[in-house]
Short mmCIF file of C-alpha atoms in Angstrom, two decimals:
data_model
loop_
_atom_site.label_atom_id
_atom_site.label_comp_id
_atom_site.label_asym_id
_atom_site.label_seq_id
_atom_site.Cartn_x
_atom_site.Cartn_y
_atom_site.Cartn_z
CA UNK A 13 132.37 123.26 135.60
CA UNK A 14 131.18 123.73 132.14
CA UNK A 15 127.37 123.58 131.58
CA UNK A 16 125.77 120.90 129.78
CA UNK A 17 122.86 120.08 127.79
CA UNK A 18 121.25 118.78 131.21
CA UNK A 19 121.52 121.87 132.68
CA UNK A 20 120.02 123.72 129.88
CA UNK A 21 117.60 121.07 129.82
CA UNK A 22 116.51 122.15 133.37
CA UNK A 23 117.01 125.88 133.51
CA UNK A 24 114.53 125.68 130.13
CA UNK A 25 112.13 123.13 131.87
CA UNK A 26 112.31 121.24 128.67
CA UNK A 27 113.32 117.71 127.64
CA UNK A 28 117.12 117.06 126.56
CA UNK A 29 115.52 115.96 123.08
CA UNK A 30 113.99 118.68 122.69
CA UNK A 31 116.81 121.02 123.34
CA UNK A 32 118.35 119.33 120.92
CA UNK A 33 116.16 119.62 118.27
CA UNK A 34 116.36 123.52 119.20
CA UNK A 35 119.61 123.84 117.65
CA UNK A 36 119.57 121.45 114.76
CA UNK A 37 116.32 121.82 113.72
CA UNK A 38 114.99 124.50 114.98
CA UNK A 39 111.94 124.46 112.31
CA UNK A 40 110.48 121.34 114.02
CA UNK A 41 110.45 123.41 117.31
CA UNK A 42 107.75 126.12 118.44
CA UNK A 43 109.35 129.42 118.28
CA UNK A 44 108.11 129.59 122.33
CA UNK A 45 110.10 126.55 122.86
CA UNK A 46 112.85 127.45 120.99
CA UNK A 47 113.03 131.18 123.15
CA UNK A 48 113.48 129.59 126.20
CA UNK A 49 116.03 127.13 125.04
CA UNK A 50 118.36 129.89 123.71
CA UNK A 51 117.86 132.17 126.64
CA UNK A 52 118.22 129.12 128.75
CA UNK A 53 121.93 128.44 127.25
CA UNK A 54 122.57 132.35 127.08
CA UNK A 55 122.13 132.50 130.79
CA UNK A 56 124.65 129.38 131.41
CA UNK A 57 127.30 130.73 128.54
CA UNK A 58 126.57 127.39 126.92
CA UNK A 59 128.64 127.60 123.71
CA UNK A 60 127.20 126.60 120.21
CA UNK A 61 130.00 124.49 119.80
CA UNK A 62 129.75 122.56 123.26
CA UNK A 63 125.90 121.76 122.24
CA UNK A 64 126.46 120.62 118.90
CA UNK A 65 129.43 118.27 120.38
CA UNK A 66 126.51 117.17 123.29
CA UNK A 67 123.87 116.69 120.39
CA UNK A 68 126.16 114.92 118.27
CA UNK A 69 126.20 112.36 121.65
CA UNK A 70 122.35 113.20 122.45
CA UNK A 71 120.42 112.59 119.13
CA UNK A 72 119.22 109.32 117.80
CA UNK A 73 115.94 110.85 115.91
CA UNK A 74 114.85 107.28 116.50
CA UNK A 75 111.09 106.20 117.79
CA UNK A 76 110.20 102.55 118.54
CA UNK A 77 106.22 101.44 118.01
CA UNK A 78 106.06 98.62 120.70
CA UNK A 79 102.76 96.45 120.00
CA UNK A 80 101.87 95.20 123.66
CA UNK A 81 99.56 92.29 122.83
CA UNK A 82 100.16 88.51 124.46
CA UNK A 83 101.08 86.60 122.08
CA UNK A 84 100.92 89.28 119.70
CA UNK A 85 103.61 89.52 116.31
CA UNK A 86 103.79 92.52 114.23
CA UNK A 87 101.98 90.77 111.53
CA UNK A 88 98.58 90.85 113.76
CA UNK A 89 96.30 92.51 111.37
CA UNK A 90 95.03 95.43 113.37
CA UNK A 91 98.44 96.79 114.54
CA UNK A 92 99.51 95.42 111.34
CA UNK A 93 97.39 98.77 110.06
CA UNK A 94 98.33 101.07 112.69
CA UNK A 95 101.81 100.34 112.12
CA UNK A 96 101.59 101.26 108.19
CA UNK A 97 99.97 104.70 109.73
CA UNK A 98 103.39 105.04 111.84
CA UNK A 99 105.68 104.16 108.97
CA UNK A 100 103.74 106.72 106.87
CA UNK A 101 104.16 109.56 108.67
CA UNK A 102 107.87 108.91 110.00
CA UNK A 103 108.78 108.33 106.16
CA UNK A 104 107.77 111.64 105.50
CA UNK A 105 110.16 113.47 108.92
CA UNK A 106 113.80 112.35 109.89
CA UNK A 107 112.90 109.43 112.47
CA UNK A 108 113.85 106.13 111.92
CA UNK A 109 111.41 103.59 112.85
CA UNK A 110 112.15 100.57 115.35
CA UNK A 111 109.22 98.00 115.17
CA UNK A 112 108.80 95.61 117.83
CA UNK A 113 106.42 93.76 120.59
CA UNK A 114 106.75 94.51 124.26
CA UNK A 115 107.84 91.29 124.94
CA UNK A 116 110.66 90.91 122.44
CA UNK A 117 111.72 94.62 123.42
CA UNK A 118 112.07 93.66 126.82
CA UNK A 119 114.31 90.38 126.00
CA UNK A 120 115.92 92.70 123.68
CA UNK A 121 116.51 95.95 126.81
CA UNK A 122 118.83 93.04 128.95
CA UNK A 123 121.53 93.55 125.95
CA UNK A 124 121.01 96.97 124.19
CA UNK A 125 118.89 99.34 126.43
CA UNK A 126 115.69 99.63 124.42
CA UNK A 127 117.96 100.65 121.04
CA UNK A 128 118.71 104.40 122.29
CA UNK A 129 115.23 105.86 120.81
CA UNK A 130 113.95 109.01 121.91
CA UNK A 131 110.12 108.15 122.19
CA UNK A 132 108.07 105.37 121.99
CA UNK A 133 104.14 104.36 120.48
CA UNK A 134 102.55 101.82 122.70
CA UNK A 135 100.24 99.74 120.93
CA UNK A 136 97.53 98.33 123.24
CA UNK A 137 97.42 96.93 127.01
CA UNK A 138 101.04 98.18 127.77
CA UNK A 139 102.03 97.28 131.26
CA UNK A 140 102.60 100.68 133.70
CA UNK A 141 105.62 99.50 135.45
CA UNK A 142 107.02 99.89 131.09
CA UNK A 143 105.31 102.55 130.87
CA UNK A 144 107.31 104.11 134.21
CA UNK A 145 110.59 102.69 133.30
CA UNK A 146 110.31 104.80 129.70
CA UNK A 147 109.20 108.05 131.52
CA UNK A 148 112.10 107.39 134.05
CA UNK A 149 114.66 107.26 131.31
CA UNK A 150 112.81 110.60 129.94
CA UNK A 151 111.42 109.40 126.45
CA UNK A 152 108.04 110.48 125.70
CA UNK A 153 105.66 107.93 125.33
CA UNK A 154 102.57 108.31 123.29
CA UNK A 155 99.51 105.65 123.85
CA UNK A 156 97.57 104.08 120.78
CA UNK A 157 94.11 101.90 120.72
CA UNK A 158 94.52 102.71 124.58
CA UNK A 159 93.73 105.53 127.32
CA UNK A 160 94.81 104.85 131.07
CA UNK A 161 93.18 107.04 132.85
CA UNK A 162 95.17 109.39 136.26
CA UNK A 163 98.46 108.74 133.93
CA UNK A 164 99.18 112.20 131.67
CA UNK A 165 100.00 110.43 128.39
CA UNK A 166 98.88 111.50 125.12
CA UNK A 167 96.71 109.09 123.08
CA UNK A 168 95.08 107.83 120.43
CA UNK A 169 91.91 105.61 120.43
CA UNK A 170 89.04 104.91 118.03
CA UNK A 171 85.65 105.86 118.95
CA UNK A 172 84.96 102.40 121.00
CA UNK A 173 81.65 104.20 122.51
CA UNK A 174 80.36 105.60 119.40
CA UNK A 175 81.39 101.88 117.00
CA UNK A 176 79.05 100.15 119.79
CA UNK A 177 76.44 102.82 119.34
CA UNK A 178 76.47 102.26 115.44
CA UNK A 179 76.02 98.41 115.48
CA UNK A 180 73.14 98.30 117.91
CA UNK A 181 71.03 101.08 116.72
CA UNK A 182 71.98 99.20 113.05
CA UNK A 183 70.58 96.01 114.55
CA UNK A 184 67.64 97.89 116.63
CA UNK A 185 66.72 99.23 113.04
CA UNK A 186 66.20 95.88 111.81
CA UNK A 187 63.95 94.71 114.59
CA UNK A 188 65.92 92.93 117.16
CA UNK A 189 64.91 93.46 120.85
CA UNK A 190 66.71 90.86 122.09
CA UNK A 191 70.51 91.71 121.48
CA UNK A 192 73.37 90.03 123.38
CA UNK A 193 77.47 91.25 123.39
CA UNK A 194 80.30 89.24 123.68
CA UNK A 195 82.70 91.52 124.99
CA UNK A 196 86.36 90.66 124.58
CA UNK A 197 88.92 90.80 127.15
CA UNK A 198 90.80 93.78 125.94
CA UNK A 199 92.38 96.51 127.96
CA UNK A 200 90.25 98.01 130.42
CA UNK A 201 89.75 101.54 128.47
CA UNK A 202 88.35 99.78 125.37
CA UNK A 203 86.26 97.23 127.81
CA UNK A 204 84.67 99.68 129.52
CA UNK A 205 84.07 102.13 126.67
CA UNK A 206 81.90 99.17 125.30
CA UNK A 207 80.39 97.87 128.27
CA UNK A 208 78.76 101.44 128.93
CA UNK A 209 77.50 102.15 125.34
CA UNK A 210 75.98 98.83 125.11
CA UNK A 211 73.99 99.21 128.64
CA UNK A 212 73.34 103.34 127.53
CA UNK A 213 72.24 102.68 124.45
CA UNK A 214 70.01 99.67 124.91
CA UNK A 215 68.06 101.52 127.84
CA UNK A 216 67.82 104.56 125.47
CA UNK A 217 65.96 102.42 122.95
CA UNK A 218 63.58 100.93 125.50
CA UNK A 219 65.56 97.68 125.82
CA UNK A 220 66.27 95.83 129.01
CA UNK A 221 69.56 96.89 130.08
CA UNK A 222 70.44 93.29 131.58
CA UNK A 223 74.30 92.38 132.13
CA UNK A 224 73.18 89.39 131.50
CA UNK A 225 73.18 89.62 127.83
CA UNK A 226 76.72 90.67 128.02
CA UNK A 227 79.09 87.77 128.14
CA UNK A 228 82.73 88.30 128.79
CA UNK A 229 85.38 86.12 126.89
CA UNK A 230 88.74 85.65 125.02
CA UNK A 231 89.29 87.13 121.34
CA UNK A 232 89.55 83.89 120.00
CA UNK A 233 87.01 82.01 117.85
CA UNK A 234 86.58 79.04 120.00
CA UNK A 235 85.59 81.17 123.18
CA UNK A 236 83.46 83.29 121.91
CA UNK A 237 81.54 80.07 120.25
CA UNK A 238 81.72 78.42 123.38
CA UNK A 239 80.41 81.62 125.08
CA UNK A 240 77.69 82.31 122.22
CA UNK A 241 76.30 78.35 122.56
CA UNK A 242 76.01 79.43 125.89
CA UNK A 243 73.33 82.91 125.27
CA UNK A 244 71.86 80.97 122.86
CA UNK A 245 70.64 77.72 124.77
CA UNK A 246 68.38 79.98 127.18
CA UNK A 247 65.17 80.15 126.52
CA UNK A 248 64.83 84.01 125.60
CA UNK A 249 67.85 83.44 123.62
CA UNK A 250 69.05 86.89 121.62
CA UNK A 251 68.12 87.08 117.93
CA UNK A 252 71.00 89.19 117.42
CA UNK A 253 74.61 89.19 118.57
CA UNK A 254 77.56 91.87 118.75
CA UNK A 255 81.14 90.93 118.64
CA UNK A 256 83.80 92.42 120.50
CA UNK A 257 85.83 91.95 117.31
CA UNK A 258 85.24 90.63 113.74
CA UNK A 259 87.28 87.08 114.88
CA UNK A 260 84.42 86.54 118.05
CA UNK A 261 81.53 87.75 115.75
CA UNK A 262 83.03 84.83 113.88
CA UNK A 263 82.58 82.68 117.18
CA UNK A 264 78.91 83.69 116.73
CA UNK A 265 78.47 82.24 113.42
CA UNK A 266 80.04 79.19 114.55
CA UNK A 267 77.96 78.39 117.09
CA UNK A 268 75.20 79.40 115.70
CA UNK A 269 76.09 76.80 112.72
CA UNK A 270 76.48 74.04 115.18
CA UNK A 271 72.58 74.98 116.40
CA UNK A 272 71.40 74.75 113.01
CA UNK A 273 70.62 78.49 112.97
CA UNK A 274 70.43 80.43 109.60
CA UNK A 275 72.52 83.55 109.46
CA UNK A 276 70.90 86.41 109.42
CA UNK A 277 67.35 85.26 109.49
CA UNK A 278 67.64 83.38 113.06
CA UNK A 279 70.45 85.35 114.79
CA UNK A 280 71.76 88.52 113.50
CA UNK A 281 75.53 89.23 113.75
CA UNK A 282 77.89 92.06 114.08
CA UNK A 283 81.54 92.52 114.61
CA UNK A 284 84.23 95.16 115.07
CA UNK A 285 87.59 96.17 113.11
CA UNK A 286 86.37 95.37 109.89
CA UNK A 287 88.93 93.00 109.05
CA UNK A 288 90.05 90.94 105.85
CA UNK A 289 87.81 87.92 107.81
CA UNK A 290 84.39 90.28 106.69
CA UNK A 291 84.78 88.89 103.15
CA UNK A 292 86.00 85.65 104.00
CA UNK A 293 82.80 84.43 106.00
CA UNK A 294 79.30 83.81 104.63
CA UNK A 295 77.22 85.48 104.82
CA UNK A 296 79.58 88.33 104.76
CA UNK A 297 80.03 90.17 108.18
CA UNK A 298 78.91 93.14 108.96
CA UNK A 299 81.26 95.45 110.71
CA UNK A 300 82.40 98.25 112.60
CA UNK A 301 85.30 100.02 110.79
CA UNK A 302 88.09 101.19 112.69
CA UNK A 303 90.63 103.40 110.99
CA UNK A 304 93.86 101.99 112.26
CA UNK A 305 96.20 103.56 109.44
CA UNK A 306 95.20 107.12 110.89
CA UNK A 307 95.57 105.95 114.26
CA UNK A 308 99.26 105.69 113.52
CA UNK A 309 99.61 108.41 111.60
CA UNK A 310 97.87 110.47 114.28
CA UNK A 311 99.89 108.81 117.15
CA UNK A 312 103.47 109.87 115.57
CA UNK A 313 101.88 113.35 115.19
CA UNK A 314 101.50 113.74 119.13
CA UNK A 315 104.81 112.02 119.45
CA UNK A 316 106.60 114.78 117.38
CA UNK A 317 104.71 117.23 119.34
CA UNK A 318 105.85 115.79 122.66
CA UNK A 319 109.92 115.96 121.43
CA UNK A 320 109.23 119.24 120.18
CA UNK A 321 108.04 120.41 123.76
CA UNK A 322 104.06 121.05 122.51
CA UNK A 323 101.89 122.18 125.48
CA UNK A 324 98.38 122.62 123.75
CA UNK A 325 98.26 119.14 122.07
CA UNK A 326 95.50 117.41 122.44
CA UNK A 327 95.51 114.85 125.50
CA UNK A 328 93.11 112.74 124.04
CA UNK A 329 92.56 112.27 120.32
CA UNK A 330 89.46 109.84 118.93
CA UNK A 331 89.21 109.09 115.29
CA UNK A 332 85.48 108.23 114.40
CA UNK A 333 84.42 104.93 113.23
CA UNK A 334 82.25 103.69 110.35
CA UNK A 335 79.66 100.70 110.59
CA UNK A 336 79.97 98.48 107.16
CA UNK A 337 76.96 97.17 106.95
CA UNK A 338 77.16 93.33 105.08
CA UNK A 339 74.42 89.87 104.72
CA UNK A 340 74.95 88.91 108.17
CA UNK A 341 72.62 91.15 110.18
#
């Protein structure tokens, strides 16, 4: 039988994309790579001709950036960002971009098998049994504003631990002893990652590092007001709050409003993302910045590397964060 682009694929212990890319673009693979793909075909007497006929059936040079958020659209503001990183970077290769969420790509995979892309960008909580059924079809899959751990998949986060770090020793600065978080009900990288600075760093400042001033809720206004109205009828009530995000730190404000607390003289406030809502509220939030455009363009990076059969990319890449400090702490 003749050989095919499978069994080079094998012999070379490389993915079919990326012998591919060996032949017709050999520039975008590492000349390592590229050595054991053309010894790999030498050995099988795999013709030039027969693997530019089986990439001509192979290639796509598509990627798909799936944002895996409930209830999530790709105008949500944050992945909104990171996806203007993505289209960036894969308008300055040969990739064509497929934007979707997880949950119209999977309505979509009943009737076109996820658009014949050869990797995908996860944005967020993505679900492992998607996350399987991707590395079963062999794309590679890169993660982004998530890490999950025991499962070898590059990604990209912010600095979750570090952002914390920033807004508390900002609002330990000013005086406050008595801070509280409302901690969202994100993915359980980004949960933790919080959860830990704000008990570390609290105990390193002499603070009581009580669980009890964390309060766990749903990024949404009304829960986190509901859940701040709750800290703040005890009677050692915080004088300062942290927000999981800038749209719960928002939460704060409301409830604090409805107590007839001044903001920032009675309860300090914090949030994270630095959003378009900073401006919007008054006084204006202060904010932990998280760049999401270089997030994407970082996250298409390690995808490229994966399809070009990289080995010493990074596993885990963290892009530092930036505290904004604004009236309302």
């Amino acid at each position: 039988m003749n050989p095919t682009i499978y069994d080079v694929s094998r012999l070379s212990g490389v993915s079919i994309a990326t012998v591919s890319r060996a032949f017709s673009n050999p520039e975008r693979v590492r000349e390592d790579t590229r050595r054991k793909v053309f010894e790999a075909a030498e050995v099988l007497h795999y013709s030039p001709n027969a693997i530019a006929r089986a990439m001509a059936r192979q290639r796509t040079d598509k990627i798909a950036f799936l944002i895996c958020k409930e209830g999530a659209t790709i105008l949500d503001e944050f992945y909104a960002g990171i996806c203007t990183g993505i289209m960036r970077e894969t308008n300055r290769s040969d990739f064509e971009l497929v934007i979707s969420t997880a949950a119209d790509w999977d309505t979509a995979s009943n009737t076109s098998k996820n658009k014949q892309v050869e990797g995908v960008i996860l944005g967020g909580n993505a679900r492992p049994d998607m996350i399987a059924e991707l590395q079963n079809r062999d794309l590679a899959v890169v993660l982004v504003n998530n890490r999950i751990q025991g499962l070898d998949i590059p990604c990209v986060v912010s600095d979750e631990y570090g952002g914390v770090r920033q807004a508390l020793e900002h609002l330990i600065g000013r005086g406050h002893r008595n801070i509280a978080m409302l901690a969202g009900r994100f993915s359980p990288y980004i949960l933790g990652e919080r959860y830990r600075a704000f008990l570390e760093v609290t105990q390193a400042h002499g603070l009581p590092a009580d669980t009890r001033h964390i309060k766990l809720c749903d990024p949404t206004v009304e829960s986190a007001a509901e859940a701040c109205l709750e800290l703040l009828s005890r009677q050692d009530r915080p004088t300062a709050i942290f927000g999981g995000n800038d749209v719960m730190a928002a939460g704060a404000m409301k409830a604090a409003l409805r107590l007839g607390l001044r903001v920032p003289e009675d309860l300090a406030v914090t949030g994270l993302d630095d959003s378009s809502a900073c401006g919007m509220l008054e006084p204006e939030l202060t904010s932990v910045h998280i760049d999401c455009r270089r997030m994407g363009e970082l996250s298409v990076a390690r995808l490229q590397a994966l399809l070009a059969g990289e080995t010493d990319a990074p596993q885990v890449t963290v892009v530092p964060t930036e505290l904004r400090v604004r009236g309302s702490s």
